Short mmCIF file of C-alpha atoms and ligand atoms in Angstrom, two decimals:
data_model
loop_
_atom_site.label_atom_id
_atom_site.label_comp_id
_atom_site.label_asym_id
_atom_site.label_seq_id
_atom_site.Cartn_x
_atom_site.Cartn_y
_atom_site.Cartn_z
CA MET A 1 58.35 -3.79 75.52
CA ARG A 2 55.45 -6.19 75.45
CA PRO A 3 56.34 -9.81 74.84
CA ALA A 4 55.87 -10.42 71.15
CA PRO A 5 54.64 -13.90 70.32
CA ASP A 6 54.95 -14.32 66.59
CA ARG A 7 51.33 -14.05 65.61
CA ARG A 8 52.31 -12.51 62.33
CA ALA A 9 52.23 -15.95 60.78
CA ASP A 10 48.47 -16.18 61.45
CA VAL A 11 47.81 -13.38 59.05
CA ARG A 12 50.77 -13.76 56.76
CA LEU A 13 49.69 -12.28 53.47
CA THR A 14 52.35 -13.72 51.28
CA SER A 15 53.16 -17.05 49.89
CA GLU A 16 56.07 -15.34 48.13
CA GLY A 17 57.85 -12.01 48.04
CA PRO A 18 58.25 -9.41 50.76
CA GLY A 19 57.17 -11.57 53.70
CA LEU A 20 59.95 -14.00 52.98
CA GLU A 21 62.36 -11.15 52.30
CA PHE A 22 61.55 -9.85 55.78
CA ASP A 23 62.36 -13.22 57.33
CA ARG A 24 65.58 -13.55 55.36
CA HIS A 25 66.82 -10.14 56.51
CA GLU A 26 65.93 -10.88 60.09
CA ARG A 27 67.53 -14.34 60.15
CA ARG A 28 70.72 -13.09 58.54
CA ALA A 29 71.01 -10.20 60.97
CA ALA A 30 70.11 -12.34 64.01
CA SER A 31 72.78 -14.88 63.19
CA ARG A 32 75.33 -12.06 62.92
CA CYS A 33 74.56 -10.64 66.35
CA GLY A 34 73.66 -13.91 68.02
CA GLY A 35 69.99 -13.36 68.77
CA LYS A 36 68.16 -10.22 69.76
CA MET A 37 68.61 -7.13 67.71
CA ALA A 38 66.75 -3.95 66.93
CA VAL A 39 64.69 -3.93 63.76
CA LEU A 40 65.56 -0.28 63.18
CA ARG A 41 68.53 1.69 64.49
CA VAL A 42 69.09 5.36 63.96
CA GLN A 43 72.51 6.74 64.73
CA GLY A 44 73.79 10.32 64.84
CA ILE A 45 71.29 11.79 62.38
CA ARG A 46 71.86 15.48 61.60
CA LYS A 47 70.15 17.65 59.06
CA THR A 48 70.45 21.33 58.19
CA PHE A 49 68.38 22.86 55.39
CA THR A 50 69.82 25.67 53.33
CA THR A 51 67.20 27.93 51.82
CA GLY A 52 67.55 30.10 48.70
CA ASP A 53 68.77 33.19 50.54
CA ASP A 54 71.62 31.19 52.12
CA ASN A 55 69.79 30.79 55.40
CA HIS A 56 70.69 27.68 57.37
CA ILE A 57 67.96 25.94 59.33
CA GLU A 58 69.32 23.27 61.63
CA ALA A 59 66.40 20.84 61.83
CA ILE A 60 67.98 17.82 63.60
CA ALA A 61 71.04 18.08 65.79
CA GLY A 62 72.02 14.47 66.36
CA VAL A 63 69.50 11.75 67.11
CA ASP A 64 70.11 8.13 68.18
CA PHE A 65 67.55 5.48 69.05
CA ALA A 66 66.51 1.94 68.22
CA VAL A 67 63.17 0.20 67.75
CA ASP A 68 62.65 -3.47 68.61
CA ARG A 69 60.51 -5.95 66.73
CA GLY A 70 56.79 -5.50 67.40
CA GLU A 71 57.35 -2.28 69.28
CA PHE A 72 55.19 0.84 68.87
CA VAL A 73 57.40 3.90 69.30
CA SER A 74 56.21 7.48 68.98
CA ILE A 75 58.21 10.64 68.44
CA VAL A 76 56.64 13.73 69.98
CA GLY A 77 57.81 17.29 70.08
CA PRO A 78 56.72 20.84 69.33
CA SER A 79 55.84 21.82 65.79
CA GLY A 80 58.97 22.49 63.73
CA CYS A 81 61.32 20.42 65.92
CA GLY A 82 62.28 18.15 63.04
CA LYS A 83 59.99 15.12 63.56
CA SER A 84 58.85 14.89 59.94
CA THR A 85 62.37 15.52 58.70
CA LEU A 86 63.64 12.66 60.87
CA LEU A 87 60.99 10.26 59.57
CA SER A 88 61.66 11.37 56.02
CA VAL A 89 65.40 10.68 56.52
CA ILE A 90 64.59 7.20 57.86
CA ALA A 91 62.27 6.58 54.89
CA GLY A 92 65.10 7.60 52.56
CA LEU A 93 63.13 10.54 51.16
CA THR A 94 65.41 13.23 52.65
CA ARG A 95 69.17 12.95 52.66
CA GLN A 96 70.82 13.51 56.04
CA ASP A 97 74.07 15.47 56.50
CA ALA A 98 75.42 12.94 58.97
CA GLY A 99 74.41 9.70 60.64
CA GLU A 100 73.12 6.32 59.54
CA VAL A 101 69.94 4.30 59.47
CA TYR A 102 70.19 0.51 59.93
CA LEU A 103 67.48 -2.04 59.26
CA PHE A 104 68.25 -5.42 60.83
CA ASP A 105 71.78 -4.11 61.31
CA GLU A 106 72.22 -3.44 57.61
CA LEU A 107 72.98 0.09 56.48
CA VAL A 108 70.02 1.61 54.61
CA ARG A 109 70.82 3.85 51.66
CA GLY A 110 67.80 5.69 50.27
CA THR A 111 64.37 4.12 50.18
CA HIS A 112 63.98 0.47 51.21
CA PRO A 113 61.21 -2.00 50.35
CA LEU A 114 60.89 -3.03 54.00
CA LEU A 115 60.21 0.53 55.18
CA GLY A 116 56.57 1.55 54.61
CA MET A 117 55.28 5.10 54.99
CA VAL A 118 51.90 6.68 55.76
CA PHE A 119 51.69 10.47 55.45
CA GLN A 120 49.39 12.99 57.11
CA GLU A 121 48.13 14.55 53.93
CA GLU A 122 45.91 12.62 51.62
CA SER A 123 48.20 10.41 49.67
CA VAL A 124 45.70 7.98 48.16
CA PHE A 125 45.25 8.16 44.41
CA PRO A 126 41.89 9.81 43.68
CA TRP A 127 41.48 8.02 40.35
CA ARG A 128 41.82 4.55 41.86
CA THR A 129 39.19 2.71 43.89
CA ALA A 130 40.01 1.75 47.48
CA ILE A 131 41.08 -1.76 46.53
CA ARG A 132 43.13 -0.58 43.56
CA ASN A 133 44.89 1.88 45.85
CA VAL A 134 45.78 -0.99 48.17
CA GLU A 135 46.99 -3.06 45.22
CA PHE A 136 49.23 -0.29 43.89
CA GLY A 137 52.57 -1.28 45.47
CA LEU A 138 52.02 -4.96 44.69
CA GLU A 139 51.34 -4.02 41.08
CA MET A 140 54.64 -2.08 41.00
CA ARG A 141 56.37 -5.17 42.38
CA GLY A 142 54.96 -7.29 39.61
CA VAL A 143 52.73 -9.48 41.81
CA SER A 144 50.14 -11.33 39.72
CA ALA A 145 46.62 -9.83 39.48
CA LYS A 146 45.05 -12.76 41.33
CA GLU A 147 47.57 -12.73 44.17
CA ARG A 148 47.45 -8.97 44.67
CA ARG A 149 43.65 -8.96 44.74
CA ARG A 150 43.76 -11.71 47.38
CA LYS A 151 46.23 -9.81 49.55
CA ALA A 152 44.47 -6.48 49.07
CA ASN A 153 41.11 -8.00 50.04
CA GLN A 154 42.64 -9.45 53.18
CA MET A 155 44.13 -6.09 54.13
CA ILE A 156 40.88 -4.23 53.31
CA ASP A 157 39.21 -6.57 55.78
CA ILE A 158 41.90 -5.98 58.44
CA VAL A 159 41.47 -2.18 58.27
CA GLY A 160 37.67 -2.50 58.36
CA LEU A 161 36.85 -1.32 54.84
CA THR A 162 34.99 -4.40 53.62
CA GLY A 163 32.08 -3.18 51.47
CA PHE A 164 33.99 -0.09 50.33
CA GLU A 165 36.43 -1.82 47.97
CA GLU A 166 35.02 -0.25 44.82
CA HIS A 167 34.58 3.26 46.26
CA HIS A 168 36.77 6.08 45.01
CA PRO A 169 38.45 8.32 47.63
CA THR A 170 35.95 11.15 46.97
CA GLU A 171 33.25 8.80 48.28
CA LEU A 172 35.15 8.05 51.49
CA SER A 173 35.51 10.02 54.74
CA GLY A 174 38.89 11.38 55.88
CA GLY A 175 39.26 8.50 58.33
CA MET A 176 38.44 5.93 55.67
CA LYS A 177 40.97 7.44 53.29
CA GLN A 178 43.64 7.08 55.97
CA ARG A 179 42.61 3.44 56.42
CA VAL A 180 43.19 2.97 52.69
CA ALA A 181 46.63 4.61 53.05
CA ILE A 182 47.44 2.33 56.03
CA ALA A 183 46.25 -0.77 54.14
CA ARG A 184 48.30 0.26 51.10
CA ALA A 185 51.43 0.45 53.25
CA LEU A 186 50.73 -2.70 55.32
CA VAL A 187 49.97 -4.93 52.35
CA MET A 188 53.65 -4.60 51.41
CA GLU A 189 54.52 -6.22 54.77
CA PRO A 190 57.02 -3.58 55.86
CA ALA A 191 59.47 -4.45 58.64
CA VAL A 192 58.73 -0.99 60.04
CA LEU A 193 55.67 1.12 59.33
CA LEU A 194 56.62 4.80 59.46
CA MET A 195 53.63 7.07 60.16
CA ASP A 196 53.86 10.85 59.95
CA GLU A 197 50.92 12.37 61.87
CA PRO A 198 48.56 10.03 60.01
CA PHE A 199 45.52 11.23 61.96
CA GLY A 200 46.58 14.89 62.13
CA ALA A 201 43.86 16.12 59.78
CA LEU A 202 41.03 14.26 61.55
CA ASP A 203 38.71 15.38 64.33
CA GLU A 204 39.50 14.33 67.92
CA GLN A 205 36.90 11.55 68.07
CA THR A 206 37.87 9.91 64.76
CA ARG A 207 41.50 10.26 65.71
CA PHE A 208 40.98 8.40 68.96
CA LEU A 209 38.93 5.62 67.34
CA LEU A 210 41.42 5.15 64.53
CA GLY A 211 44.17 5.06 67.14
CA GLU A 212 42.39 2.20 68.91
CA GLU A 213 41.95 0.35 65.63
CA LEU A 214 45.55 0.91 64.65
CA LEU A 215 46.59 -0.73 67.92
CA GLN A 216 44.40 -3.75 67.22
CA ILE A 217 45.89 -4.11 63.74
CA GLN A 218 49.39 -3.61 65.08
CA ALA A 219 48.89 -6.30 67.73
CA ARG A 220 47.40 -8.71 65.21
CA LEU A 221 50.23 -8.28 62.72
CA GLN A 222 52.93 -7.79 65.39
CA GLN A 223 53.81 -4.76 63.28
CA THR A 224 56.73 -2.58 64.29
CA VAL A 225 55.62 1.06 64.11
CA LEU A 226 57.44 4.38 64.33
CA PHE A 227 54.82 7.10 64.70
CA VAL A 228 55.24 10.88 64.62
CA THR A 229 52.74 13.12 66.38
CA HIS A 230 52.62 16.47 68.13
CA SER A 231 49.87 15.12 70.43
CA VAL A 232 51.28 13.83 73.71
CA SER A 233 48.04 12.06 74.64
CA GLU A 234 47.95 10.27 71.28
CA ALA A 235 51.56 9.15 71.79
CA VAL A 236 50.76 7.82 75.28
CA GLN A 237 47.58 6.10 74.04
CA LEU A 238 49.45 4.21 71.34
CA SER A 239 53.02 3.61 72.38
CA ASP A 240 55.31 1.21 74.16
CA ARG A 241 57.87 4.02 74.24
CA VAL A 242 57.65 7.73 73.58
CA ILE A 243 60.67 9.66 72.34
CA ALA A 244 60.31 13.30 73.36
CA MET A 245 62.23 15.79 71.26
CA THR A 246 63.40 19.29 72.13
CA ALA A 247 62.41 22.36 70.12
CA ARG A 248 64.48 22.94 66.96
CA PRO A 249 67.12 21.86 66.40
CA GLY A 250 65.59 18.55 67.39
CA GLU A 251 67.42 16.37 69.86
CA ILE A 252 66.10 13.61 72.09
CA LYS A 253 65.13 15.05 75.44
CA ASP A 254 63.72 11.92 77.04
CA ILE A 255 62.58 8.39 76.22
CA VAL A 256 59.61 7.28 78.30
CA HIS A 257 58.36 3.69 78.65
CA ILE A 258 54.58 3.59 78.70
CA ASP A 259 53.72 0.71 80.99
CA LEU A 260 49.94 1.06 80.71
CA PRO A 261 48.01 -2.19 80.19
CA ARG A 262 46.64 -3.13 76.79
CA PRO A 263 44.20 -2.90 75.14
CA ARG A 264 44.33 0.87 75.60
CA ASP A 265 40.66 1.73 75.64
CA THR A 266 38.68 4.66 77.06
CA ARG A 267 39.14 3.28 80.58
CA THR A 268 42.91 3.40 80.21
CA MET A 269 42.69 6.96 78.91
CA GLU A 270 40.69 8.02 81.95
CA SER A 271 43.08 6.41 84.44
CA ASP A 272 45.42 8.33 86.76
CA ALA A 273 48.38 6.46 85.31
CA PHE A 274 47.52 7.76 81.84
CA GLY A 275 47.26 11.33 83.14
CA LYS A 276 50.61 10.99 84.90
CA HIS A 277 52.33 9.84 81.70
CA VAL A 278 50.83 12.72 79.72
CA ALA A 279 51.82 15.21 82.40
CA ARG A 280 55.36 13.89 82.45
P1 ADP B 301 58.01 18.97 62.58
O1 ADP B 301 57.67 17.75 61.80
O2 ADP B 301 58.55 18.66 63.94
O3 ADP B 301 56.89 19.97 62.65
P2 ADP B 301 59.78 19.53 60.36
O4 ADP B 301 60.66 18.36 60.30
O5 ADP B 301 58.66 19.62 59.37
O6 ADP B 301 59.23 19.73 61.84
O7 ADP B 301 60.67 20.84 60.17
C1 ADP B 301 61.80 21.12 60.99
C2 ADP B 301 62.41 22.45 60.56
O8 ADP B 301 63.00 22.29 59.29
C3 ADP B 301 61.37 23.56 60.43
O9 ADP B 301 61.94 24.77 60.85
C4 ADP B 301 61.09 23.59 58.95
O10 ADP B 301 60.70 24.87 58.52
C5 ADP B 301 62.43 23.20 58.35
N1 ADP B 301 62.26 22.49 57.08
C6 ADP B 301 61.64 21.31 56.88
N2 ADP B 301 61.71 20.95 55.58
C7 ADP B 301 62.41 21.94 54.95
C8 ADP B 301 62.82 22.14 53.61
N3 ADP B 301 62.55 21.25 52.65
N4 ADP B 301 63.51 23.27 53.32
C9 ADP B 301 63.83 24.16 54.29
N5 ADP B 301 63.47 24.02 55.58
C10 ADP B 301 62.76 22.93 55.91
#
């Protein structure tokens, strides 16, 4: 993992609320385990779906891994191997049959305010402008209008949407809509940002550029990210570690450290080392 100087404070969005909650959780957990600990730990997750005709589909057959603070970890695997199911279990949106999810060593039951999610499909609200989309979660949390506008504006700037605040999603490109979705999740200052193929619906070029930008944002915020993709090259471009899953039922086949230098720009992508990682 890259060394993670705490630059998060430079761009701390909160004077109150979730940012402090994040620190409290981390301090409490760190004192319990005497220092270093994983932000997220996934242990023995299993999930079988039962469909109407009493068919059983074993989606995940036992998965364990941990993600450290500031780390960018991707999960790759063939379509249908259970990647989205796994992320959905971690997000508390799907109930597992067995296994546990821990955040700062505390058992997570259901959804958690420190776990943010960005989906592949368009999830921005079409009736809200870009900035009002970003403000949504803060509004739900009861943050004052002035404070949420301040935080949303800061996040709009970080994702490169300044000038588009008052645009509705229909007036934005696919890539811009995903930036809104990313800003909407990040403004809540999640301990872990869960991303389920967030660039899956975009063309190759936009996907690559957004990947580069996501890395810049991630480095600036020291954001811990767990990212699902079926694209091996995207996983190598973005990650500190790549978790490769087997075909269904999904199990971890390999965990690969990506020791390529950062920033990961076009030059990195054209290097032999990059090709070797992808081939592996
Ligand atoms: P991936 O994200 O790797 O493409 P998924 O997690 O979406 O895979 O799906 C894993 C398996 O579980 C697939 O066979 C899929 O059809 C099945 N599955 C996913 N969600 C459900 C569901 N709600 N009901 C029944 N089967 C499901």
